Amino acid sequence: MGEVKLMKGNEALAEAAIRAGVDAYFGYPITPQSEVIEYLSREATKRTGMLVLQAESEVAAINMIYGAAGCGKKAMTTSSSPGISLMQEGLSYIASAELPCLLANINRGGPGLGTIQPAQGDYFQATKGGGHGDYRLLVLAPYNVQEMADFVKLGFELAFKYRNPVMILADGALGQMMEKVELPPQEPRVNVEYPWATTGKPKNGERRVITSLHIQPEKMEEINIRLQQKYQKMKEEEVRYQTKNLEDAEYIFTAFGLVSRIAMKAMDLGRQKGYKIGWIRPITLFPFPEKIFQEVAPRVKGILDIEMNSGQMVEDVKLSVCGKTRVEYYGRMGGVVPTPEEILENFERMFIKGE
Amino acid sequence: MAEENVDVLVENIVTPENLVYRKPTTLLDVDMHYCPGCGHSTVHKIFMEVVEEMGIQNDIIGVAPVGCAVFAYNYMDVDMQQAAHGRACAVATGIKRMLPDKYVFTYQGDGDLAAIGGNETLHAANRGENFLVIFINNAVYGMTSGQMAPTTLEGMVTTTSPYGRDPKVMGYPLKFGELIAPLPGVAYVTRQAVNNVQNVRRTKKALQRALEYQKMGLGFCLVEIVSNCPSNWKMTPLESNKYVQEVLIPYYPLGDIKVPEVKK
């Protein structure tokens, strides 16, 4: 077993970044995730030589990542909702130029300046592109501090495999709460020469150009087709989810991130009362685990989707089951966290009492 | 003269011993999209001459943000990244911080550098980022066809200042070089032009000096080049060069604004 520590989610993510041999972090402080840049400023450079740079804005930070990623380096940032909004332009360019990078959104309540409390209102922004144009991020949703750490290494592996930005979509509670975490071993920072990276024109080769500009529509369509093929490959190869009690389930609770843990508790409470409830937690929000929902839909009486937003993932659940079962949503917004009891109560209201 | 005779004549003249001028090998042999008489092509050529003469073609990375020169990578035979509008200095920061031993430059217009990218330029300068910013100031937005730039002069007519720039409404023409020169992170600020042969030579020298300063690790270098835009100024190339000399340069005087102390 590796080194075990009691850590905040934000700190675990930062520590995992150092241990993953990340080359650069560019960021701008914003609650509730400023611990990441603080932890890295304290620890990273002296331990691995990793660059930690506080940018003048999130706009600058994401473009510094564009530059660093274009040199083939492992570059990352973290922010929270308003800051992530500022990064959308850069993410669209990064996705189009097909550069790898990792970012984490420690989602807080919105819209606007909103609140600093945990929320999941950025699901659409994270999973449907976020910026302009037809592109997707690969989105990982941790549900505990352990995954806040584990998804850093996984995120970079996926980012480089697909040359695509990867987002860890967490929330203010996952960032702030402390849990036991088993830390991964320290990996060295490695210098890999990628044929596409701009590190100076090769002496016996063509110059490298990183761009998202293709004036000819036919060429731009070609790029779009390639991007879509990449997203299709992600759908085939990268879907991750977790399930419980599906064998005898008559109902399904589904939720992602922090809420999936509350939903699990609500499921346990429901089972004590005799309701046969199963549980599905999407881990990749894009690609969305459509197939598991398609499989269970014909044999259950209904699916309750629980979110800390007005019902965003529920649209993907509905698209997946395609009308094969009843899908309902229950959630809280603006930084309010639902309790297991209120989830069960609303389940009973909608599915048992037949409202 | 018969055609075959001309061919023979040309063949006899175009020989290595008669060579007095050639394109730098660092400039790709393709047609440029720039309008006839535009200063961009001149700056591209002299900058690529500097890269060739310094022997750094394999050690330099450029950033071309949105503007007419976003296509610079179609002409400059070096590794390049295209950047979002205004973000060149942030992108260059990412590159240079990862590859401190390589030369890095941005090539930005007035709108890109001083309007939408003002913040990124200012903070890169203030951090003393050790790269070269080539700043083409032609007082107008070229690519989007002639709108007002932050550097547009008072009274100057553009498509968004059709009655002339009124500073009371539209603000004053911005001298970005003078603005950042006092910052301790800034090593070298100079303003040059490419409207005549003498100025072209001076500009080339300034570009070379800036790259030498970068090699010494002295910090942020800004080479502003007062240039023309015949198409959007609705002038012939010659008229536009005259306008640079008689109208732009009096407001944007040429010469060094800040020069580092270098131990010889």
PDB file of N, CA and C in Angstrom, chain A residues 23-24 26 51 53 56 59-60 63-64 66-68 70-71 73 89 93 197-203 207-213 215, chain B residues 28 57-58 60-61 70-71 73-74 76-85 87 90-91 93-95 97-99 102 119-120 123 127:
ATOM      1  N   ASP A  23       4.564  18.928 -15.800  1.00  0.00           N
ATOM      2  CA  ASP A  23       5.593  19.932 -16.104  1.00  0.00           C
ATOM      3  C   ASP A  23       5.202  21.337 -15.680  1.00  0.00           C
ATOM      4  N   ALA A  24       3.918  21.662 -15.791  1.00  0.00           N
ATOM      5  CA  ALA A  24       3.557  23.062 -15.538  1.00  0.00           C
ATOM      6  C   ALA A  24       2.117  23.203 -15.052  1.00  0.00           C
ATOM      7  N   PHE A  26      -0.534  26.432 -14.569  1.00  0.00           N
ATOM      8  CA  PHE A  26      -0.833  27.857 -14.720  1.00  0.00           C
ATOM      9  C   PHE A  26      -2.228  28.072 -14.134  1.00  0.00           C
ATOM     10  N   LEU A  51       6.936  23.805 -13.075  1.00  0.00           N
ATOM     11  CA  LEU A  51       6.673  25.250 -13.104  1.00  0.00           C
ATOM     12  C   LEU A  51       5.290  25.529 -12.517  1.00  0.00           C
ATOM     13  N   LEU A  53       2.933  28.869 -12.104  1.00  0.00           N
ATOM     14  CA  LEU A  53       2.873  30.286 -12.433  1.00  0.00           C
ATOM     15  C   LEU A  53       1.470  30.826 -12.204  1.00  0.00           C
ATOM     16  N   GLU A  56      -2.229  36.282 -14.834  1.00  0.00           N
ATOM     17  CA  GLU A  56      -2.969  37.519 -14.555  1.00  0.00           C
ATOM     18  C   GLU A  56      -4.476  37.315 -14.665  1.00  0.00           C
ATOM     19  N   VAL A  59      -8.076  33.715 -18.400  1.00  0.00           N
ATOM     20  CA  VAL A  59      -7.910  33.819 -19.849  1.00  0.00           C
ATOM     21  C   VAL A  59      -6.438  33.590 -20.207  1.00  0.00           C
ATOM     22  N   ALA A  60      -5.555  34.249 -19.479  1.00  0.00           N
ATOM     23  CA  ALA A  60      -4.126  34.077 -19.736  1.00  0.00           C
ATOM     24  C   ALA A  60      -3.690  32.657 -19.385  1.00  0.00           C
ATOM     25  N   ASN A  63      -4.330  30.087 -21.988  1.00  0.00           N
ATOM     26  CA  ASN A  63      -3.494  30.277 -23.177  1.00  0.00           C
ATOM     27  C   ASN A  63      -2.033  29.939 -22.909  1.00  0.00           C
ATOM     28  N   MET A  64      -1.586  30.107 -21.670  1.00  0.00           N
ATOM     29  CA  MET A  64      -0.250  29.616 -21.309  1.00  0.00           C
ATOM     30  C   MET A  64      -0.214  28.091 -21.453  1.00  0.00           C
ATOM     31  N   TYR A  66      -2.037  26.388 -23.546  1.00  0.00           N
ATOM     32  CA  TYR A  66      -1.988  26.152 -25.001  1.00  0.00           C
ATOM     33  C   TYR A  66      -0.526  26.150 -25.470  1.00  0.00           C
ATOM     34  N   GLY A  67       0.220  27.178 -25.059  1.00  0.00           N
ATOM     35  CA  GLY A  67       1.631  27.288 -25.461  1.00  0.00           C
ATOM     36  C   GLY A  67       2.465  26.132 -24.949  1.00  0.00           C
ATOM     37  N   ALA A  68       2.302  25.802 -23.666  1.00  0.00           N
ATOM     38  CA  ALA A  68       3.103  24.736 -23.050  1.00  0.00           C
ATOM     39  C   ALA A  68       2.719  23.380 -23.624  1.00  0.00           C
ATOM     40  N   GLY A  70       1.488  22.834 -26.478  1.00  0.00           N
ATOM     41  CA  GLY A  70       1.971  22.801 -27.856  1.00  0.00           C
ATOM     42  C   GLY A  70       3.435  22.412 -27.967  1.00  0.00           C
ATOM     43  N   CYS A  71       4.149  22.509 -26.845  1.00  0.00           N
ATOM     44  CA  CYS A  71       5.546  22.050 -26.807  1.00  0.00           C
ATOM     45  C   CYS A  71       5.617  20.592 -26.342  1.00  0.00           C
ATOM     46  N   LYS A  73       4.378  19.351 -23.504  1.00  0.00           N
ATOM     47  CA  LYS A  73       4.562  19.241 -22.057  1.00  0.00           C
ATOM     48  C   LYS A  73       3.238  18.935 -21.366  1.00  0.00           C
ATOM     49  N   GLU A  89     -12.946  30.057 -24.244  1.00  0.00           N
ATOM     50  CA  GLU A  89     -12.352  30.400 -25.541  1.00  0.00           C
ATOM     51  C   GLU A  89     -11.097  29.560 -25.776  1.00  0.00           C
ATOM     52  N   TYR A  93     -10.013  26.499 -28.635  1.00  0.00           N
ATOM     53  CA  TYR A  93      -8.800  26.508 -29.460  1.00  0.00           C
ATOM     54  C   TYR A  93      -7.954  25.258 -29.200  1.00  0.00           C
ATOM     55  N   ALA A 197       4.866  18.474 -31.725  1.00  0.00           N
ATOM     56  CA  ALA A 197       5.163  19.542 -30.765  1.00  0.00           C
ATOM     57  C   ALA A 197       6.133  20.557 -31.355  1.00  0.00           C
ATOM     58  N   THR A 198       5.877  21.831 -31.070  1.00  0.00           N
ATOM     59  CA  THR A 198       6.753  22.895 -31.567  1.00  0.00           C
ATOM     60  C   THR A 198       7.889  23.121 -30.574  1.00  0.00           C
ATOM     61  N   THR A 199       9.017  22.502 -30.863  1.00  0.00           N
ATOM     62  CA  THR A 199      10.182  22.655 -29.986  1.00  0.00           C
ATOM     63  C   THR A 199      11.365  23.203 -30.764  1.00  0.00           C
ATOM     64  N   GLY A 200      11.102  23.753 -31.928  1.00  0.00           N
ATOM     65  CA  GLY A 200      12.166  24.185 -32.847  1.00  0.00           C
ATOM     66  C   GLY A 200      12.147  23.255 -34.051  1.00  0.00           C
ATOM     67  N   LYS A 201      12.146  23.833 -35.258  1.00  0.00           N
ATOM     68  CA  LYS A 201      12.032  23.025 -36.476  1.00  0.00           C
ATOM     69  C   LYS A 201      13.131  21.955 -36.529  1.00  0.00           C
ATOM     70  N   PRO A 202      12.756  20.699 -36.780  1.00  0.00           N
ATOM     71  CA  PRO A 202      13.780  19.646 -36.853  1.00  0.00           C
ATOM     72  C   PRO A 202      14.766  19.931 -37.994  1.00  0.00           C
ATOM     73  N   LYS A 203      16.029  19.564 -37.771  1.00  0.00           N
ATOM     74  CA  LYS A 203      17.061  19.845 -38.778  1.00  0.00           C
ATOM     75  C   LYS A 203      16.744  19.149 -40.103  1.00  0.00           C
ATOM     76  N   ARG A 207       8.654  21.966 -40.670  1.00  0.00           N
ATOM     77  CA  ARG A 207       8.288  22.765 -39.516  1.00  0.00           C
ATOM     78  C   ARG A 207       6.952  22.274 -38.968  1.00  0.00           C
ATOM     79  N   ARG A 208       6.722  22.489 -37.669  1.00  0.00           N
ATOM     80  CA  ARG A 208       5.455  22.106 -37.066  1.00  0.00           C
ATOM     81  C   ARG A 208       4.599  23.349 -36.855  1.00  0.00           C
ATOM     82  N   VAL A 209       3.330  23.247 -37.195  1.00  0.00           N
ATOM     83  CA  VAL A 209       2.408  24.370 -37.021  1.00  0.00           C
ATOM     84  C   VAL A 209       1.228  23.902 -36.182  1.00  0.00           C
ATOM     85  N   ILE A 210       0.990  24.589 -35.077  1.00  0.00           N
ATOM     86  CA  ILE A 210      -0.172  24.285 -34.251  1.00  0.00           C
ATOM     87  C   ILE A 210      -1.208  25.364 -34.509  1.00  0.00           C
ATOM     88  N   THR A 211      -2.345  24.958 -35.019  1.00  0.00           N
ATOM     89  CA  THR A 211      -3.334  25.960 -35.411  1.00  0.00           C
ATOM     90  C   THR A 211      -4.744  25.402 -35.344  1.00  0.00           C
ATOM     91  N   SER A 212      -5.694  26.304 -35.223  1.00  0.00           N
ATOM     92  CA  SER A 212      -7.099  25.909 -35.313  1.00  0.00           C
ATOM     93  C   SER A 212      -7.766  26.670 -36.454  1.00  0.00           C
ATOM     94  N   LEU A 213      -6.948  27.285 -37.294  1.00  0.00           N
ATOM     95  CA  LEU A 213      -7.458  28.133 -38.380  1.00  0.00           C
ATOM     96  C   LEU A 213      -7.363  27.403 -39.706  1.00  0.00           C
ATOM     97  N   ILE A 215      -9.126  28.190 -43.295  1.00  0.00           N
ATOM     98  CA  ILE A 215     -10.045  29.072 -44.010  1.00  0.00           C
ATOM     99  C   ILE A 215     -10.920  28.312 -44.999  1.00  0.00           C
TER     100      ILE A 215
ATOM    101  N   LEU B  28       9.503  30.651 -46.771  1.00  0.00           N
ATOM    102  CA  LEU B  28       9.016  29.653 -47.721  1.00  0.00           C
ATOM    103  C   LEU B  28       8.725  30.310 -49.067  1.00  0.00           C
ATOM    104  N   GLN B  57      17.248  28.879 -37.053  1.00  0.00           N
ATOM    105  CA  GLN B  57      15.984  28.380 -37.615  1.00  0.00           C
ATOM    106  C   GLN B  57      15.438  27.180 -36.840  1.00  0.00           C
ATOM    107  N   ASN B  58      16.325  26.353 -36.312  1.00  0.00           N
ATOM    108  CA  ASN B  58      15.885  25.159 -35.583  1.00  0.00           C
ATOM    109  C   ASN B  58      15.700  25.400 -34.095  1.00  0.00           C
ATOM    110  N   ILE B  60      13.953  28.310 -32.803  1.00  0.00           N
ATOM    111  CA  ILE B  60      13.048  29.438 -32.579  1.00  0.00           C
ATOM    112  C   ILE B  60      11.609  28.977 -32.789  1.00  0.00           C
ATOM    113  N   ILE B  61      10.730  29.468 -31.922  1.00  0.00           N
ATOM    114  CA  ILE B  61       9.297  29.150 -32.025  1.00  0.00           C
ATOM    115  C   ILE B  61       8.532  30.465 -32.048  1.00  0.00           C
ATOM    116  N   VAL B  70      -1.918  36.348 -38.963  1.00  0.00           N
ATOM    117  CA  VAL B  70      -2.191  35.037 -38.361  1.00  0.00           C
ATOM    118  C   VAL B  70      -1.654  33.934 -39.267  1.00  0.00           C
ATOM    119  N   PHE B  71      -1.517  34.265 -40.569  1.00  0.00           N
ATOM    120  CA  PHE B  71      -0.996  33.276 -41.519  1.00  0.00           C
ATOM    121  C   PHE B  71       0.533  33.304 -41.634  1.00  0.00           C
ATOM    122  N   TYR B  73       2.660  31.726 -40.307  1.00  0.00           N
ATOM    123  CA  TYR B  73       3.263  30.379 -40.353  1.00  0.00           C
ATOM    124  C   TYR B  73       3.207  29.757 -41.747  1.00  0.00           C
ATOM    125  N   ASN B  74       2.455  30.385 -42.656  1.00  0.00           N
ATOM    126  CA  ASN B  74       2.483  29.897 -44.041  1.00  0.00           C
ATOM    127  C   ASN B  74       3.741  30.364 -44.769  1.00  0.00           C
ATOM    128  N   MET B  76       6.842  31.767 -42.789  1.00  0.00           N
ATOM    129  CA  MET B  76       8.067  31.629 -42.011  1.00  0.00           C
ATOM    130  C   MET B  76       8.331  30.143 -41.793  1.00  0.00           C
ATOM    131  N   ASP B  77       9.500  29.704 -42.200  1.00  0.00           N
ATOM    132  CA  ASP B  77       9.800  28.268 -42.140  1.00  0.00           C
ATOM    133  C   ASP B  77      10.409  27.913 -40.777  1.00  0.00           C
ATOM    134  N   VAL B  78       9.619  28.157 -39.748  1.00  0.00           N
ATOM    135  CA  VAL B  78      10.037  27.809 -38.383  1.00  0.00           C
ATOM    136  C   VAL B  78       8.816  27.216 -37.668  1.00  0.00           C
ATOM    137  N   ASP B  79       9.045  26.532 -36.557  1.00  0.00           N
ATOM    138  CA  ASP B  79       7.927  26.006 -35.772  1.00  0.00           C
ATOM    139  C   ASP B  79       7.073  27.165 -35.273  1.00  0.00           C
ATOM    140  N   MET B  80       5.751  27.028 -35.404  1.00  0.00           N
ATOM    141  CA  MET B  80       4.881  28.139 -34.982  1.00  0.00           C
ATOM    142  C   MET B  80       3.579  27.656 -34.369  1.00  0.00           C
ATOM    143  N   GLN B  81       3.046  28.488 -33.497  1.00  0.00           N
ATOM    144  CA  GLN B  81       1.716  28.252 -32.939  1.00  0.00           C
ATOM    145  C   GLN B  81       0.827  29.443 -33.289  1.00  0.00           C
ATOM    146  N   GLN B  82      -0.372  29.139 -33.736  1.00  0.00           N
ATOM    147  CA  GLN B  82      -1.378  30.188 -33.941  1.00  0.00           C
ATOM    148  C   GLN B  82      -2.080  30.421 -32.610  1.00  0.00           C
ATOM    149  N   ALA B  83      -2.352  31.687 -32.288  1.00  0.00           N
ATOM    150  CA  ALA B  83      -2.968  31.985 -30.995  1.00  0.00           C
ATOM    151  C   ALA B  83      -4.301  32.691 -31.180  1.00  0.00           C
ATOM    152  N   ALA B  84      -5.135  32.603 -30.147  1.00  0.00           N
ATOM    153  CA  ALA B  84      -6.403  33.332 -30.143  1.00  0.00           C
ATOM    154  C   ALA B  84      -6.112  34.830 -30.131  1.00  0.00           C
ATOM    155  N   HIS B  85      -7.124  35.614 -30.509  1.00  0.00           N
ATOM    156  CA  HIS B  85      -6.950  37.061 -30.618  1.00  0.00           C
ATOM    157  C   HIS B  85      -6.530  37.660 -29.270  1.00  0.00           C
ATOM    158  N   ARG B  87      -4.008  36.791 -27.356  1.00  0.00           N
ATOM    159  CA  ARG B  87      -3.403  35.901 -26.351  1.00  0.00           C
ATOM    160  C   ARG B  87      -1.964  35.503 -26.659  1.00  0.00           C
ATOM    161  N   ALA B  90       0.485  35.350 -23.745  1.00  0.00           N
ATOM    162  CA  ALA B  90       0.229  34.250 -22.810  1.00  0.00           C
ATOM    163  C   ALA B  90       0.723  32.937 -23.402  1.00  0.00           C
ATOM    164  N   VAL B  91       0.433  32.720 -24.681  1.00  0.00           N
ATOM    165  CA  VAL B  91       0.900  31.505 -25.358  1.00  0.00           C
ATOM    166  C   VAL B  91       2.434  31.472 -25.366  1.00  0.00           C
ATOM    167  N   THR B  93       4.393  32.868 -23.293  1.00  0.00           N
ATOM    168  CA  THR B  93       4.849  32.598 -21.926  1.00  0.00           C
ATOM    169  C   THR B  93       4.894  31.095 -21.680  1.00  0.00           C
ATOM    170  N   GLY B  94       3.815  30.402 -22.100  1.00  0.00           N
ATOM    171  CA  GLY B  94       3.779  28.943 -21.940  1.00  0.00           C
ATOM    172  C   GLY B  94       4.930  28.268 -22.673  1.00  0.00           C
ATOM    173  N   ILE B  95       5.221  28.736 -23.878  1.00  0.00           N
ATOM    174  CA  ILE B  95       6.296  28.119 -24.678  1.00  0.00           C
ATOM    175  C   ILE B  95       7.660  28.397 -24.044  1.00  0.00           C
ATOM    176  N   ARG B  97       8.517  29.376 -21.057  1.00  0.00           N
ATOM    177  CA  ARG B  97       8.748  28.786 -19.735  1.00  0.00           C
ATOM    178  C   ARG B  97       9.067  27.297 -19.825  1.00  0.00           C
ATOM    179  N   MET B  98       8.547  26.653 -20.868  1.00  0.00           N
ATOM    180  CA  MET B  98       8.831  25.229 -21.066  1.00  0.00           C
ATOM    181  C   MET B  98      10.159  25.015 -21.789  1.00  0.00           C
ATOM    182  N   LEU B  99      10.504  25.956 -22.667  1.00  0.00           N
ATOM    183  CA  LEU B  99      11.718  25.808 -23.483  1.00  0.00           C
ATOM    184  C   LEU B  99      12.587  27.061 -23.333  1.00  0.00           C
ATOM    185  N   LYS B 102      15.255  28.053 -25.971  1.00  0.00           N
ATOM    186  CA  LYS B 102      14.890  28.361 -27.356  1.00  0.00           C
ATOM    187  C   LYS B 102      14.532  29.847 -27.483  1.00  0.00           C
ATOM    188  N   ASN B 119      -3.961  43.307 -21.688  1.00  0.00           N
ATOM    189  CA  ASN B 119      -3.641  42.736 -20.383  1.00  0.00           C
ATOM    190  C   ASN B 119      -2.542  41.681 -20.467  1.00  0.00           C
ATOM    191  N   GLU B 120      -2.652  40.786 -21.448  1.00  0.00           N
ATOM    192  CA  GLU B 120      -1.638  39.738 -21.596  1.00  0.00           C
ATOM    193  C   GLU B 120      -0.273  40.357 -21.931  1.00  0.00           C
ATOM    194  N   HIS B 123       1.172  42.187 -18.726  1.00  0.00           N
ATOM    195  CA  HIS B 123       1.654  41.306 -17.657  1.00  0.00           C
ATOM    196  C   HIS B 123       2.842  40.457 -18.089  1.00  0.00           C
ATOM    197  N   ARG B 127       6.255  40.655 -16.048  1.00  0.00           N
ATOM    198  CA  ARG B 127       6.973  39.482 -15.527  1.00  0.00           C
ATOM    199  C   ARG B 127       8.372  39.394 -16.124  1.00  0.00           C
TER     200      ARG B 127
END
